[in-house]
CSV table of C-alpha atoms in Angstrom, one decimal:
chain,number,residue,atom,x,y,z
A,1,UNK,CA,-19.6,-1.6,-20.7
A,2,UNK,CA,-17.9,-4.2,-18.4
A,3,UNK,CA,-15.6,-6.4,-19.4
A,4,UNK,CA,-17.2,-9.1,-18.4
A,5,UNK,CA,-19.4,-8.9,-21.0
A,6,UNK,CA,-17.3,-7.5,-23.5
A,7,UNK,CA,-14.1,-9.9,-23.9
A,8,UNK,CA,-14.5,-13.6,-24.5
A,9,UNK,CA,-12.8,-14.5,-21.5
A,10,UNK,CA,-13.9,-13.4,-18.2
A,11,UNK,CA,-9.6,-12.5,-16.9
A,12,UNK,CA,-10.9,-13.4,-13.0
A,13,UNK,CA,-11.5,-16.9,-14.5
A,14,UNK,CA,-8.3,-16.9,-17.0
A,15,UNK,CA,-5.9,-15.6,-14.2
A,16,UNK,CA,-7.4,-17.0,-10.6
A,17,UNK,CA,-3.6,-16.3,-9.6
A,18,UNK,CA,-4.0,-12.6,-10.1
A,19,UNK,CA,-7.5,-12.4,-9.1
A,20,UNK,CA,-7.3,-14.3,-5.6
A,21,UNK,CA,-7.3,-13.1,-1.9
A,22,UNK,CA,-3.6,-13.3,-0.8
A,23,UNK,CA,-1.5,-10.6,-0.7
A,24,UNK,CA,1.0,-10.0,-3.5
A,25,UNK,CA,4.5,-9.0,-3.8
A,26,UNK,CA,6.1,-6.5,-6.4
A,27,UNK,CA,10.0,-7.2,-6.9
A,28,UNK,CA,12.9,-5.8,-4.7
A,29,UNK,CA,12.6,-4.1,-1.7
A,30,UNK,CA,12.3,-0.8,-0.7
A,31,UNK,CA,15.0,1.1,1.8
A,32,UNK,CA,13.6,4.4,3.2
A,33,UNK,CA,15.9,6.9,4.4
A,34,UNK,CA,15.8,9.8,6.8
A,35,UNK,CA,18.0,13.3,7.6
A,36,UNK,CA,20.5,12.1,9.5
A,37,UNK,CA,20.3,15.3,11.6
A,38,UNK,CA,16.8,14.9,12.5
A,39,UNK,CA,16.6,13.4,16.4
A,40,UNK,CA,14.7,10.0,16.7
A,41,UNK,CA,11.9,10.4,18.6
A,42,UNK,CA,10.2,7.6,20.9
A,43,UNK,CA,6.7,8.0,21.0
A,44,UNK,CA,4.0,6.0,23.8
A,45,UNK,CA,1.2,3.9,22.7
A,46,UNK,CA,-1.9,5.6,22.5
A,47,UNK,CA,-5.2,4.2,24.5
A,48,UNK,CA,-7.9,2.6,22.6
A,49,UNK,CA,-11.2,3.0,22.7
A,50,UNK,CA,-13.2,0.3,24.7
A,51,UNK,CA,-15.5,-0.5,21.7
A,52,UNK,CA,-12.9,-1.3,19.4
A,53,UNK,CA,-10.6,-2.8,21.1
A,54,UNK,CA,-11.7,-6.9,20.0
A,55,UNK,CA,-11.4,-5.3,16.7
A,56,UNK,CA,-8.5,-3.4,17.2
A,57,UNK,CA,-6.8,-6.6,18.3
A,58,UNK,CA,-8.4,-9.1,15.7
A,59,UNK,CA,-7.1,-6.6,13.0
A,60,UNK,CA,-3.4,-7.1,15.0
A,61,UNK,CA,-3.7,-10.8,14.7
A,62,UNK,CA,-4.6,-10.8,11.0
A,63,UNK,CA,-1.6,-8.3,10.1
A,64,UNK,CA,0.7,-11.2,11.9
A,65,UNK,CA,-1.0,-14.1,10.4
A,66,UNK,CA,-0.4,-12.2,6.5
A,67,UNK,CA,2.6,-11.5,7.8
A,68,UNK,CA,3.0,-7.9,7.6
A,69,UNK,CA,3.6,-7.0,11.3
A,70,UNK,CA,5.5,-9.1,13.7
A,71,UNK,CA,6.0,-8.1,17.0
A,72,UNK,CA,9.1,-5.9,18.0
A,73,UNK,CA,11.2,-7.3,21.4
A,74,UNK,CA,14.2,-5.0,21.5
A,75,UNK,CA,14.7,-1.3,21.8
A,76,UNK,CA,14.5,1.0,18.6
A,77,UNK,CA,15.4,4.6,17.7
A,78,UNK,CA,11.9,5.2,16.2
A,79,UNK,CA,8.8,4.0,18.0
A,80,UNK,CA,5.9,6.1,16.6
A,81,UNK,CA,2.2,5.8,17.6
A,82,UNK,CA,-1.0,4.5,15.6
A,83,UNK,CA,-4.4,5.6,14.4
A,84,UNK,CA,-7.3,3.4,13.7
A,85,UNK,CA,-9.4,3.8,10.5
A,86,UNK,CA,-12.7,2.6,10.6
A,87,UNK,CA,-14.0,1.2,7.2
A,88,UNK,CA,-17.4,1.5,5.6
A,89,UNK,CA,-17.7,-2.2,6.1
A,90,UNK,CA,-17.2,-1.4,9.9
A,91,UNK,CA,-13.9,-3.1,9.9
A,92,UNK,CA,-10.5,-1.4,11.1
A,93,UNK,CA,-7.6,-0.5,9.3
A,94,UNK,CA,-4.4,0.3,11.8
A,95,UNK,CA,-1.8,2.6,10.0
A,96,UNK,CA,1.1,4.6,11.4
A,97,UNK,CA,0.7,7.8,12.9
A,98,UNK,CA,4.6,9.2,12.0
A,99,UNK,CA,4.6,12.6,12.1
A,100,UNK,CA,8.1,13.1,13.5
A,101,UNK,CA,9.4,10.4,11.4
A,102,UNK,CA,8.0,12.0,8.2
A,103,UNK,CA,9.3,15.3,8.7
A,104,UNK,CA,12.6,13.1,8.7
A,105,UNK,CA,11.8,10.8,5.7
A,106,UNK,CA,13.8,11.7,2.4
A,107,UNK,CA,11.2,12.3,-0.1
A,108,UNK,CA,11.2,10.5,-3.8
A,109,UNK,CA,9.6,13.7,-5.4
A,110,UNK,CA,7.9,11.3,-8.1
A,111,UNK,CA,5.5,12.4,-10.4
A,112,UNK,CA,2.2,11.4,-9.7
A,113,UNK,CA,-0.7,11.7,-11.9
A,114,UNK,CA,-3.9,13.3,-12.0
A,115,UNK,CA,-6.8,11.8,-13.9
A,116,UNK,CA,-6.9,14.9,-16.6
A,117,UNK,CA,-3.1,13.9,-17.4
A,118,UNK,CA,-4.0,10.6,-18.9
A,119,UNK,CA,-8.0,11.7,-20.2
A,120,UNK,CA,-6.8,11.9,-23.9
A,121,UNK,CA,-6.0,8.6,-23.7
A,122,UNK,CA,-9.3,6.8,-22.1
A,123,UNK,CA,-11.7,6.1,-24.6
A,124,UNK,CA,-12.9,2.6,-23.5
A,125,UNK,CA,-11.3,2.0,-19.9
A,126,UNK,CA,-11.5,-0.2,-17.2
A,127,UNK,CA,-10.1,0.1,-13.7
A,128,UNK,CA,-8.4,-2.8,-11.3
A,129,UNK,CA,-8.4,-1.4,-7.8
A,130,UNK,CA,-5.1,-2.9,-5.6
A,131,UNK,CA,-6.5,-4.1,-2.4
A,132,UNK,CA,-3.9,-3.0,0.4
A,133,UNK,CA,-1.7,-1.6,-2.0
A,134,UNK,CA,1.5,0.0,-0.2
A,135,UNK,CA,1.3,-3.2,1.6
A,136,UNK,CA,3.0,-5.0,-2.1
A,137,UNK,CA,6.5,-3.8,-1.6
A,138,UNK,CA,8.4,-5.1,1.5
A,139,UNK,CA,10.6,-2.8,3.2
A,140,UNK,CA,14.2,-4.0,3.5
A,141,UNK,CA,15.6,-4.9,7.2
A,142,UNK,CA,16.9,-1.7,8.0
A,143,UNK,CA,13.6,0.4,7.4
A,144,UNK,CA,11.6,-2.1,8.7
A,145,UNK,CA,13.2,-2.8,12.6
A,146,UNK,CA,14.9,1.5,12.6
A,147,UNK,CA,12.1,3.3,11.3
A,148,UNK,CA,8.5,1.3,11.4
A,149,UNK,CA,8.3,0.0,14.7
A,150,UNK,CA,4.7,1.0,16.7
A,151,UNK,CA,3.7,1.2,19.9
A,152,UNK,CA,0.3,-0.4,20.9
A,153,UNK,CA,-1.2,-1.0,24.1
A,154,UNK,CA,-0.8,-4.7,23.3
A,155,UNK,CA,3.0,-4.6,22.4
A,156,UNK,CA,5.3,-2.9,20.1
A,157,UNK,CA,5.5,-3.8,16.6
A,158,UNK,CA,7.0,-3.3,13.3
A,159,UNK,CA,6.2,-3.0,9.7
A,160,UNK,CA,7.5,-5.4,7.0
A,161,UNK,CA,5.7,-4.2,3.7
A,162,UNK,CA,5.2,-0.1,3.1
A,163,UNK,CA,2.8,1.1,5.8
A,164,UNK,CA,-0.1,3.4,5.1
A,165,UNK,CA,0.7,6.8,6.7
A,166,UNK,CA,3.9,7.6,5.9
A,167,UNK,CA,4.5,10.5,3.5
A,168,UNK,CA,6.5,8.9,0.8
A,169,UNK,CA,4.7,5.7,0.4
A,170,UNK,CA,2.2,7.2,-2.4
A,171,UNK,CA,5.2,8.1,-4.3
A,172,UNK,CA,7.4,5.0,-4.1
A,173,UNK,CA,4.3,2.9,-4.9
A,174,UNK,CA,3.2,4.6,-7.9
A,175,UNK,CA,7.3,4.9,-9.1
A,176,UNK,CA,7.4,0.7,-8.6
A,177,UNK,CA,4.1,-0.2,-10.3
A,178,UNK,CA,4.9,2.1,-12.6
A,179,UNK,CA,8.5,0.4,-13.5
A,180,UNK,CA,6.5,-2.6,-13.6
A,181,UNK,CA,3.8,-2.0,-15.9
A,182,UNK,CA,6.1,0.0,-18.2
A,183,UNK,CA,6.0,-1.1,-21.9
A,184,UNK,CA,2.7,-2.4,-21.4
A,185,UNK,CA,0.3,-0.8,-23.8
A,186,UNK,CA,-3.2,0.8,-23.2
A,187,UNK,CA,-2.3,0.6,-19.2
A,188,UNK,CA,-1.4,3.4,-16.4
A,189,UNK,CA,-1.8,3.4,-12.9
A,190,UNK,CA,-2.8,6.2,-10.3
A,191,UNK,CA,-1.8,5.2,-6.9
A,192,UNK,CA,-3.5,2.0,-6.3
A,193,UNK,CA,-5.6,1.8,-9.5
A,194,UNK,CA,-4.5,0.6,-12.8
A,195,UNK,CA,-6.3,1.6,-15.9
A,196,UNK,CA,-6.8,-0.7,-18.8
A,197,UNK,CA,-7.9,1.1,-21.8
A,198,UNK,CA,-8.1,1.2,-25.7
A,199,UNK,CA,-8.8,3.0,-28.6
A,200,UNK,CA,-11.6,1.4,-29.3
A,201,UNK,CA,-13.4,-2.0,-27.8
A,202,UNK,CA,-11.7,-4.5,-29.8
A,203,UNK,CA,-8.2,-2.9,-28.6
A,204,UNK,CA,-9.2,-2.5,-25.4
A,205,UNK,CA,-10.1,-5.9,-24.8
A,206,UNK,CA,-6.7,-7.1,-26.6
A,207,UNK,CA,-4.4,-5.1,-24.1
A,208,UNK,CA,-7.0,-6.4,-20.7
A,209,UNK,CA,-6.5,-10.0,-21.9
């Protein structure tokens, strides 16, 4: 049953703050951290294909304008390359290609949950999908100029929020949402979707609302 229909009040309408198109921000800031004996590596920017390039560079404009990449002007240790994603919707989505950075990258070792770890619990459930989740936690100064910087055939650039593509991002995502929502009851998160759910239909409306 959706819970539209099922609670009293519809939460879109109740929180529009929550429910709305900009891009939100969980608390603090994250610092990633690499083996100091692993060798920086400088990487060149990769060609992209004629028929995506507009694309390619209207998605660059729109990751400056939400203010997730701004360009890079000065030399860095790391400068790794880029892949291009296309969407269903036929829209891009640009995300690092790091594969000498990650075998550097310290990894959190969190936890992260399956589905069958939390079925027990889901009798009545709903889901809330994060849109462009990583991209909630900004990285601090350090990470962000050091490690994230890409090279594009348009210019070099860095990232301020957690990029998609590198190999700890999954797991310091789902450790902050998880602090966050802690204490909460009837809600847990897998990666980028947070599950609402109940006992029954009354208590599962109580803890979406």
């Amino acid at each position: 049953m959706s819970w539209r229909n099922a609670c009293d009040n519809d939460p879109v309408n109740k929180y529009p703050d929550v429910f709305d198109e900009n891009l939100g921000t969980l608390p603090g800031k994250v610092h990633l951290q690499v083996d100091a004996t692993c060798k920086p590596v400088v990487l060149p920017a990769r060609k992209i294909p004629v028929a995506v390039r507009e694309k390619f560079r209207n998605e660059l404009k729109r990751l400056e304008d939400l203010k997730v990449i701004p360009p890079v002007d000065k030399r860095t240790e790391w400068v790794s390359q880029i892949v291009v994603a296309m969407k269903k919707s036929g829209s891009l989505r640009i995300c690092i290609d790091p594969k000498p950075l990650n075998a550097a990258l310290k990894r959190e070792h969190y936890q992260i949950p399956v589905i069958d770890d939390l079925l027990p619990d889901l009798t009545d459930v709903d889901k809330v999908d994060l849109a462009s989740a990583f991209w909630h936690l900004k990285l601090d100064e350090e990470s962000s100029v050091i490690l994230t910087t890409f090279a594009t055939p348009y210019g070099r650039f860095k990232w301020l929020r957690l990029p998609f593509g590198l190999n700890v991002s999954s797991e310091i995502f789902q450790k902050r949402l998880n602090q966050e929502l802690e204490g909460l009851p009837g809600v847990k998160c897998i990666a980028d979707d947070v599950l609402i759910y109940g006992t029954s239909e009354a208590d599962h409306d109580r803890n979406l609302v």
